[in-house]
Amino acid sequence: MDALRKQASKLREQVAKQQQAVIKQFSGTGYESSDVMVIDEVEMQRHQQLEKLYRSTRAGKDFQKEVVRAAEAFTAIGYKHIEAGTKLSEDCSRYGAENTNDKILAKGASIYGDARKHVEKEQEDWNKLLSSQLVPLEDARHLAQRYSRMRQEAETQAVEVSRRQARVRELPNPENVAKLQAAEAKMKELKANMAVLGIEASAALAAVEAQQQRLTFQRLVALVEGEKTYHLRVAAILGEVEAEMVSEKQRKESAPPVIPQENSSEKTMYFLAEATHSFSAASEKELSLSVGDYVVVRKVSPSGWSEGECKGKGGWFPSAYVEKRQRLPASDLGAEVY
């Protein structure tokens, strides 16, 4: 008889394990591995709701981490960019200051060095915006994990109740009945606590999910707007620099050439020219002309400028503004031309 009872008890345990395996296959928690059995329909629905919220908030949290990781990488690169740009700015400014001989390269270096300071300031502002996106959002998944652990405890207690019920059926003495009642009371308490915690966890996870959706989207918009602003401002700075450097280049190319003094004993052939257009000097190197003035032209540059003397003054003027009248050697010049 005892052998039959033991065999029946063993068979019941095997059936219970098979039932739990089937339940686990169709109602796994998804947020914590366990062999939890379904306690009732209400608990099953709450469990499924928590599982869905847990997965959703976990995915949102993982995406937040990716955004934060990218912001951290951009920030680190940004500070290296600032360091390199600041050094380049200092090098350009130093070169421009040490080569103040009116060369176009020195002027261009000074212009670019000053512009780089403004570019690095924009980079620093962009880095500050990135840093503001590194604050982690609230997480309520710990409540779901607490619920999962309580659910596992309830599973264990349900097995204990089943075992006590089998003992009472086999041997209904006062001791076994008392142990069964204690197990059932503990099971009832666990179910009540699970109900309260399940409601709390569901509400918290739902609120966190909404917060994740809203704030993560706001952060993405802020990143897009910040990066757009950064690039637009840098483009504006570089556009101004380019315009200034091109203007400086054009001014240098259109200015009268600087030709060194010639120390030669050979005779230099000058010619007499008449001004056909008025010209107003813009610097001390240039020569003002009025229509009808006669000029002794001493040098003609391929750049379109000529150097000569008129009314006791010498300087450069556009070659196209005069017409040649007479050629004569420099030794024949003994008086001013009017």
mmCIF file of N, CA and C in Angstrom, residues 101-182:
data_model
loop_
_atom_site.group_PDB
_atom_site.id
_atom_site.type_symbol
_atom_site.label_atom_id
_atom_site.label_comp_id
_atom_site.label_asym_id
_atom_site.label_seq_id
_atom_site.Cartn_x
_atom_site.Cartn_y
_atom_site.Cartn_z
ATOM 1 N N ASN A 101 55.222 92.393 -43.789
ATOM 2 C CA ASN A 101 55.851 93.072 -44.931
ATOM 3 C C ASN A 101 54.871 93.182 -46.090
ATOM 4 N N ASP A 102 53.600 93.185 -45.740
ATOM 5 C CA ASP A 102 52.538 93.414 -46.724
ATOM 6 C C ASP A 102 52.447 92.298 -47.755
ATOM 7 N N LYS A 103 52.851 91.088 -47.377
ATOM 8 C CA LYS A 103 52.712 89.954 -48.280
ATOM 9 C C LYS A 103 51.331 89.353 -48.125
ATOM 10 N N ILE A 104 50.801 88.828 -49.225
ATOM 11 C CA ILE A 104 49.435 88.317 -49.206
ATOM 12 C C ILE A 104 49.297 87.103 -48.308
ATOM 13 N N LEU A 105 50.330 86.254 -48.221
ATOM 14 C CA LEU A 105 50.243 85.070 -47.370
ATOM 15 C C LEU A 105 50.118 85.454 -45.902
ATOM 16 N N ALA A 106 50.903 86.418 -45.460
ATOM 17 C CA ALA A 106 50.841 86.847 -44.067
ATOM 18 C C ALA A 106 49.468 87.415 -43.735
ATOM 19 N N LYS A 107 48.918 88.202 -44.658
ATOM 20 C CA LYS A 107 47.596 88.774 -44.432
ATOM 21 C C LYS A 107 46.538 87.683 -44.389
ATOM 22 N N GLY A 108 46.640 86.724 -45.329
ATOM 23 C CA GLY A 108 45.684 85.625 -45.360
ATOM 24 C C GLY A 108 45.757 84.771 -44.106
ATOM 25 N N ALA A 109 46.968 84.543 -43.608
ATOM 26 C CA ALA A 109 47.138 83.749 -42.386
ATOM 27 C C ALA A 109 46.489 84.446 -41.198
ATOM 28 N N SER A 110 46.643 85.755 -41.113
ATOM 29 C CA SER A 110 46.033 86.507 -40.012
ATOM 30 C C SER A 110 44.508 86.438 -40.078
ATOM 31 N N ILE A 111 43.970 86.577 -41.283
ATOM 32 C CA ILE A 111 42.516 86.517 -41.458
ATOM 33 C C ILE A 111 41.986 85.146 -41.054
ATOM 34 N N TYR A 112 42.658 84.096 -41.502
ATOM 35 C CA TYR A 112 42.199 82.742 -41.204
ATOM 36 C C TYR A 112 42.366 82.410 -39.720
ATOM 37 N N GLY A 113 43.481 82.857 -39.132
ATOM 38 C CA GLY A 113 43.706 82.600 -37.712
ATOM 39 C C GLY A 113 42.628 83.215 -36.844
ATOM 40 N N ASP A 114 42.204 84.415 -37.185
ATOM 41 C CA ASP A 114 41.144 85.071 -36.417
ATOM 42 C C ASP A 114 39.805 84.349 -36.607
ATOM 43 N N ALA A 115 39.553 83.888 -37.822
ATOM 44 C CA ALA A 115 38.294 83.183 -38.100
ATOM 45 C C ALA A 115 38.227 81.854 -37.373
ATOM 46 N N ARG A 116 39.359 81.189 -37.240
ATOM 47 C CA ARG A 116 39.370 79.884 -36.568
ATOM 48 C C ARG A 116 38.964 80.014 -35.113
ATOM 49 N N LYS A 117 39.275 81.132 -34.486
ATOM 50 C CA LYS A 117 38.845 81.346 -33.098
ATOM 51 C C LYS A 117 37.322 81.296 -33.002
ATOM 52 N N HIS A 118 36.659 81.922 -33.966
ATOM 53 C CA HIS A 118 35.195 81.927 -33.972
ATOM 54 C C HIS A 118 34.641 80.535 -34.279
ATOM 55 N N VAL A 119 35.323 79.807 -35.162
ATOM 56 C CA VAL A 119 34.885 78.444 -35.481
ATOM 57 C C VAL A 119 34.965 77.555 -34.241
ATOM 58 N N GLU A 120 36.061 77.657 -33.505
ATOM 59 C CA GLU A 120 36.217 76.824 -32.297
ATOM 60 C C GLU A 120 35.223 77.218 -31.216
ATOM 61 N N LYS A 121 34.815 78.481 -31.189
ATOM 62 C CA LYS A 121 33.780 78.906 -30.239
ATOM 63 C C LYS A 121 32.453 78.221 -30.575
ATOM 64 N N GLU A 122 32.141 78.129 -31.859
ATOM 65 C CA GLU A 122 30.922 77.425 -32.272
ATOM 66 C C GLU A 122 31.026 75.946 -31.938
ATOM 67 N N GLN A 123 32.221 75.353 -32.097
ATOM 68 C CA GLN A 123 32.419 73.949 -31.750
ATOM 69 C C GLN A 123 32.212 73.725 -30.253
ATOM 70 N N GLU A 124 32.674 74.665 -29.449
ATOM 71 C CA GLU A 124 32.504 74.550 -28.001
ATOM 72 C C GLU A 124 31.019 74.615 -27.615
ATOM 73 N N ASP A 125 30.268 75.494 -28.258
ATOM 74 C CA ASP A 125 28.825 75.576 -27.996
ATOM 75 C C ASP A 125 28.120 74.282 -28.398
ATOM 76 N N TRP A 126 28.548 73.698 -29.501
ATOM 77 C CA TRP A 126 27.980 72.428 -29.970
ATOM 78 C C TRP A 126 28.285 71.300 -28.976
ATOM 79 N N ASN A 127 29.498 71.315 -28.418
ATOM 80 C CA ASN A 127 29.870 70.317 -27.416
ATOM 81 C C ASN A 127 29.012 70.438 -26.156
ATOM 82 N N LYS A 128 28.729 71.685 -25.757
ATOM 83 C CA LYS A 128 27.893 71.889 -24.567
ATOM 84 C C LYS A 128 26.492 71.323 -24.791
ATOM 85 N N LEU A 129 25.964 71.508 -26.002
ATOM 86 C CA LEU A 129 24.650 70.963 -26.312
ATOM 87 C C LEU A 129 24.675 69.439 -26.250
ATOM 88 N N LEU A 130 25.740 68.834 -26.787
ATOM 89 C CA LEU A 130 25.873 67.377 -26.742
ATOM 90 C C LEU A 130 25.937 66.889 -25.300
ATOM 91 N N SER A 131 26.684 67.596 -24.468
ATOM 92 C CA SER A 131 26.833 67.192 -23.063
ATOM 93 C C SER A 131 25.494 67.222 -22.333
ATOM 94 N N SER A 132 24.607 68.130 -22.732
ATOM 95 C CA SER A 132 23.308 68.230 -22.062
ATOM 96 C C SER A 132 22.416 67.030 -22.358
ATOM 97 N N GLN A 133 22.789 66.225 -23.368
ATOM 98 C CA GLN A 133 21.994 65.052 -23.718
ATOM 99 C C GLN A 133 22.457 63.789 -22.999
ATOM 100 N N LEU A 134 23.429 63.911 -22.099
ATOM 101 C CA LEU A 134 24.002 62.740 -21.436
ATOM 102 C C LEU A 134 23.295 62.379 -20.137
ATOM 103 N N VAL A 135 22.271 63.139 -19.735
ATOM 104 C CA VAL A 135 21.557 62.851 -18.484
ATOM 105 C C VAL A 135 20.642 61.645 -18.695
ATOM 106 N N PRO A 136 20.791 60.566 -17.909
ATOM 107 C CA PRO A 136 19.949 59.374 -18.106
ATOM 108 C C PRO A 136 18.506 59.637 -17.708
ATOM 109 N N LEU A 137 17.592 58.946 -18.360
ATOM 110 C CA LEU A 137 16.178 59.088 -18.051
ATOM 111 C C LEU A 137 15.778 58.125 -16.936
ATOM 112 N N GLU A 138 14.611 58.366 -16.368
ATOM 113 C CA GLU A 138 14.117 57.548 -15.265
ATOM 114 C C GLU A 138 13.861 56.119 -15.731
ATOM 115 N N ASP A 139 14.072 55.167 -14.839
ATOM 116 C CA ASP A 139 13.874 53.766 -15.167
ATOM 117 C C ASP A 139 13.040 53.115 -14.065
ATOM 118 N N ALA A 140 11.959 52.432 -14.436
ATOM 119 C CA ALA A 140 11.090 51.784 -13.447
ATOM 120 C C ALA A 140 11.071 50.272 -13.625
ATOM 121 N N ARG A 141 12.023 49.734 -14.379
ATOM 122 C CA ARG A 141 12.018 48.289 -14.617
ATOM 123 C C ARG A 141 12.301 47.493 -13.353
ATOM 124 N N HIS A 142 12.886 48.125 -12.342
ATOM 125 C CA HIS A 142 13.153 47.397 -11.098
ATOM 126 C C HIS A 142 11.857 46.911 -10.452
ATOM 127 N N LEU A 143 10.750 47.659 -10.700
ATOM 128 C CA LEU A 143 9.465 47.219 -10.160
ATOM 129 C C LEU A 143 9.007 45.933 -10.840
ATOM 130 N N ALA A 144 9.196 45.871 -12.141
ATOM 131 C CA ALA A 144 8.831 44.656 -12.867
ATOM 132 C C ALA A 144 9.694 43.483 -12.419
ATOM 133 N N GLN A 145 10.959 43.750 -12.146
ATOM 134 C CA GLN A 145 11.844 42.690 -11.680
ATOM 135 C C GLN A 145 11.431 42.210 -10.280
ATOM 136 N N ARG A 146 11.002 43.136 -9.418
ATOM 137 C CA ARG A 146 10.482 42.753 -8.102
ATOM 138 C C ARG A 146 9.233 41.885 -8.252
ATOM 139 N N TYR A 147 8.369 42.270 -9.183
ATOM 140 C CA TYR A 147 7.165 41.493 -9.435
ATOM 141 C C TYR A 147 7.519 40.093 -9.923
ATOM 142 N N SER A 148 8.529 40.019 -10.780
ATOM 143 C CA SER A 148 8.954 38.717 -11.295
ATOM 144 C C SER A 148 9.479 37.828 -10.171
ATOM 145 N N ARG A 149 10.270 38.407 -9.263
ATOM 146 C CA ARG A 149 10.784 37.613 -8.144
ATOM 147 C C ARG A 149 9.655 37.152 -7.222
ATOM 148 N N MET A 150 8.675 38.045 -7.007
ATOM 149 C CA MET A 150 7.534 37.664 -6.178
ATOM 150 C C MET A 150 6.723 36.567 -6.859
ATOM 151 N N ARG A 151 6.651 36.635 -8.175
ATOM 152 C CA ARG A 151 5.929 35.607 -8.935
ATOM 153 C C ARG A 151 6.620 34.250 -8.791
ATOM 154 N N GLN A 152 7.938 34.267 -8.810
ATOM 155 C CA GLN A 152 8.681 33.023 -8.611
ATOM 156 C C GLN A 152 8.456 32.476 -7.199
ATOM 157 N N GLU A 153 8.411 33.391 -6.226
ATOM 158 C CA GLU A 153 8.139 32.967 -4.855
ATOM 159 C C GLU A 153 6.743 32.360 -4.750
ATOM 160 N N ALA A 154 5.788 32.950 -5.475
ATOM 161 C CA ALA A 154 4.430 32.407 -5.476
ATOM 162 C C ALA A 154 4.398 31.026 -6.112
ATOM 163 N N GLU A 155 5.197 30.829 -7.138
ATOM 164 C CA GLU A 155 5.277 29.521 -7.781
ATOM 165 C C GLU A 155 5.753 28.455 -6.788
ATOM 166 N N THR A 156 6.832 28.829 -6.086
ATOM 167 C CA THR A 156 7.373 27.899 -5.094
ATOM 168 C C THR A 156 6.335 27.577 -4.019
ATOM 169 N N GLN A 157 5.618 28.615 -3.605
ATOM 170 C CA GLN A 157 4.610 28.408 -2.574
ATOM 171 C C GLN A 157 3.446 27.580 -3.099
ATOM 172 N N ALA A 158 3.087 27.738 -4.376
ATOM 173 C CA ALA A 158 2.002 26.940 -4.959
ATOM 174 C C ALA A 158 2.369 25.458 -4.971
ATOM 175 N N VAL A 159 3.625 25.164 -5.270
ATOM 176 C CA VAL A 159 4.098 23.783 -5.227
ATOM 177 C C VAL A 159 4.016 23.241 -3.801
ATOM 178 N N GLU A 160 4.384 24.094 -2.831
ATOM 179 C CA GLU A 160 4.314 23.689 -1.425
ATOM 180 C C GLU A 160 2.868 23.393 -1.015
ATOM 181 N N VAL A 161 1.916 24.225 -1.438
ATOM 182 C CA VAL A 161 0.500 23.998 -1.129
ATOM 183 C C VAL A 161 0.041 22.679 -1.734
ATOM 184 N N SER A 162 0.427 22.425 -2.982
ATOM 185 C CA SER A 162 0.044 21.179 -3.648
ATOM 186 C C SER A 162 0.589 19.966 -2.892
ATOM 187 N N ARG A 163 1.816 20.089 -2.439
ATOM 188 C CA ARG A 163 2.441 18.988 -1.702
ATOM 189 C C ARG A 163 1.730 18.755 -0.367
ATOM 190 N N ARG A 164 1.382 19.865 0.327
ATOM 191 C CA ARG A 164 0.673 19.727 1.607
ATOM 192 C C ARG A 164 -0.720 19.129 1.408
ATOM 193 N N GLN A 165 -1.380 19.493 0.323
ATOM 194 C CA GLN A 165 -2.692 18.927 0.045
ATOM 195 C C GLN A 165 -2.601 17.426 -0.173
ATOM 196 N N ALA A 166 -1.544 16.986 -0.882
ATOM 197 C CA ALA A 166 -1.351 15.548 -1.094
ATOM 198 C C ALA A 166 -1.096 14.829 0.229
ATOM 199 N N ARG A 167 -0.330 15.455 1.109
ATOM 200 C CA ARG A 167 -0.052 14.863 2.417
ATOM 201 C C ARG A 167 -1.330 14.705 3.238
ATOM 202 N N VAL A 168 -2.186 15.737 3.187
ATOM 203 C CA VAL A 168 -3.444 15.685 3.941
ATOM 204 C C VAL A 168 -4.343 14.569 3.404
ATOM 205 N N ARG A 169 -4.356 14.416 2.074
ATOM 206 C CA ARG A 169 -5.170 13.345 1.505
ATOM 207 C C ARG A 169 -4.650 11.975 1.925
ATOM 208 N N GLU A 170 -3.331 11.881 2.008
ATOM 209 C CA GLU A 170 -2.732 10.603 2.402
ATOM 210 C C GLU A 170 -2.888 10.349 3.904
ATOM 211 N N LEU A 171 -2.649 11.430 4.693
ATOM 212 C CA LEU A 171 -2.685 11.291 6.149
ATOM 213 C C LEU A 171 -3.290 12.553 6.765
ATOM 214 N N PRO A 172 -4.616 12.593 6.899
ATOM 215 C CA PRO A 172 -5.292 13.812 7.382
ATOM 216 C C PRO A 172 -5.226 13.997 8.895
ATOM 217 N N ASN A 173 -4.005 14.103 9.426
ATOM 218 C CA ASN A 173 -3.880 14.342 10.863
ATOM 219 C C ASN A 173 -3.805 15.843 11.129
ATOM 220 N N PRO A 174 -4.001 16.264 12.379
ATOM 221 C CA PRO A 174 -4.006 17.713 12.701
ATOM 222 C C PRO A 174 -2.724 18.437 12.283
ATOM 223 N N GLU A 175 -1.584 17.767 12.398
ATOM 224 C CA GLU A 175 -0.321 18.426 12.052
ATOM 225 C C GLU A 175 -0.259 18.764 10.566
ATOM 226 N N ASN A 176 -0.628 17.797 9.714
ATOM 227 C CA ASN A 176 -0.609 18.039 8.269
ATOM 228 C C ASN A 176 -1.635 19.093 7.858
ATOM 229 N N VAL A 177 -2.797 19.057 8.509
ATOM 230 C CA VAL A 177 -3.844 20.058 8.205
ATOM 231 C C VAL A 177 -3.353 21.458 8.578
ATOM 232 N N ALA A 178 -2.697 21.587 9.726
ATOM 233 C CA ALA A 178 -2.192 22.892 10.165
ATOM 234 C C ALA A 178 -1.127 23.423 9.199
ATOM 235 N N LYS A 179 -0.251 22.522 8.752
ATOM 236 C CA LYS A 179 0.787 22.938 7.800
ATOM 237 C C LYS A 179 0.168 23.369 6.468
ATOM 238 N N LEU A 180 -0.882 22.667 6.053
ATOM 239 C CA LEU A 180 -1.573 23.050 4.810
ATOM 240 C C LEU A 180 -2.209 24.418 4.950
ATOM 241 N N GLN A 181 -2.858 24.654 6.060
ATOM 242 C CA GLN A 181 -3.500 25.953 6.276
ATOM 243 C C GLN A 181 -2.470 27.090 6.290
ATOM 244 N N ALA A 182 -1.294 26.846 6.909
ATOM 245 C CA ALA A 182 -0.239 27.864 6.935
ATOM 246 C C ALA A 182 0.280 28.147 5.529
#
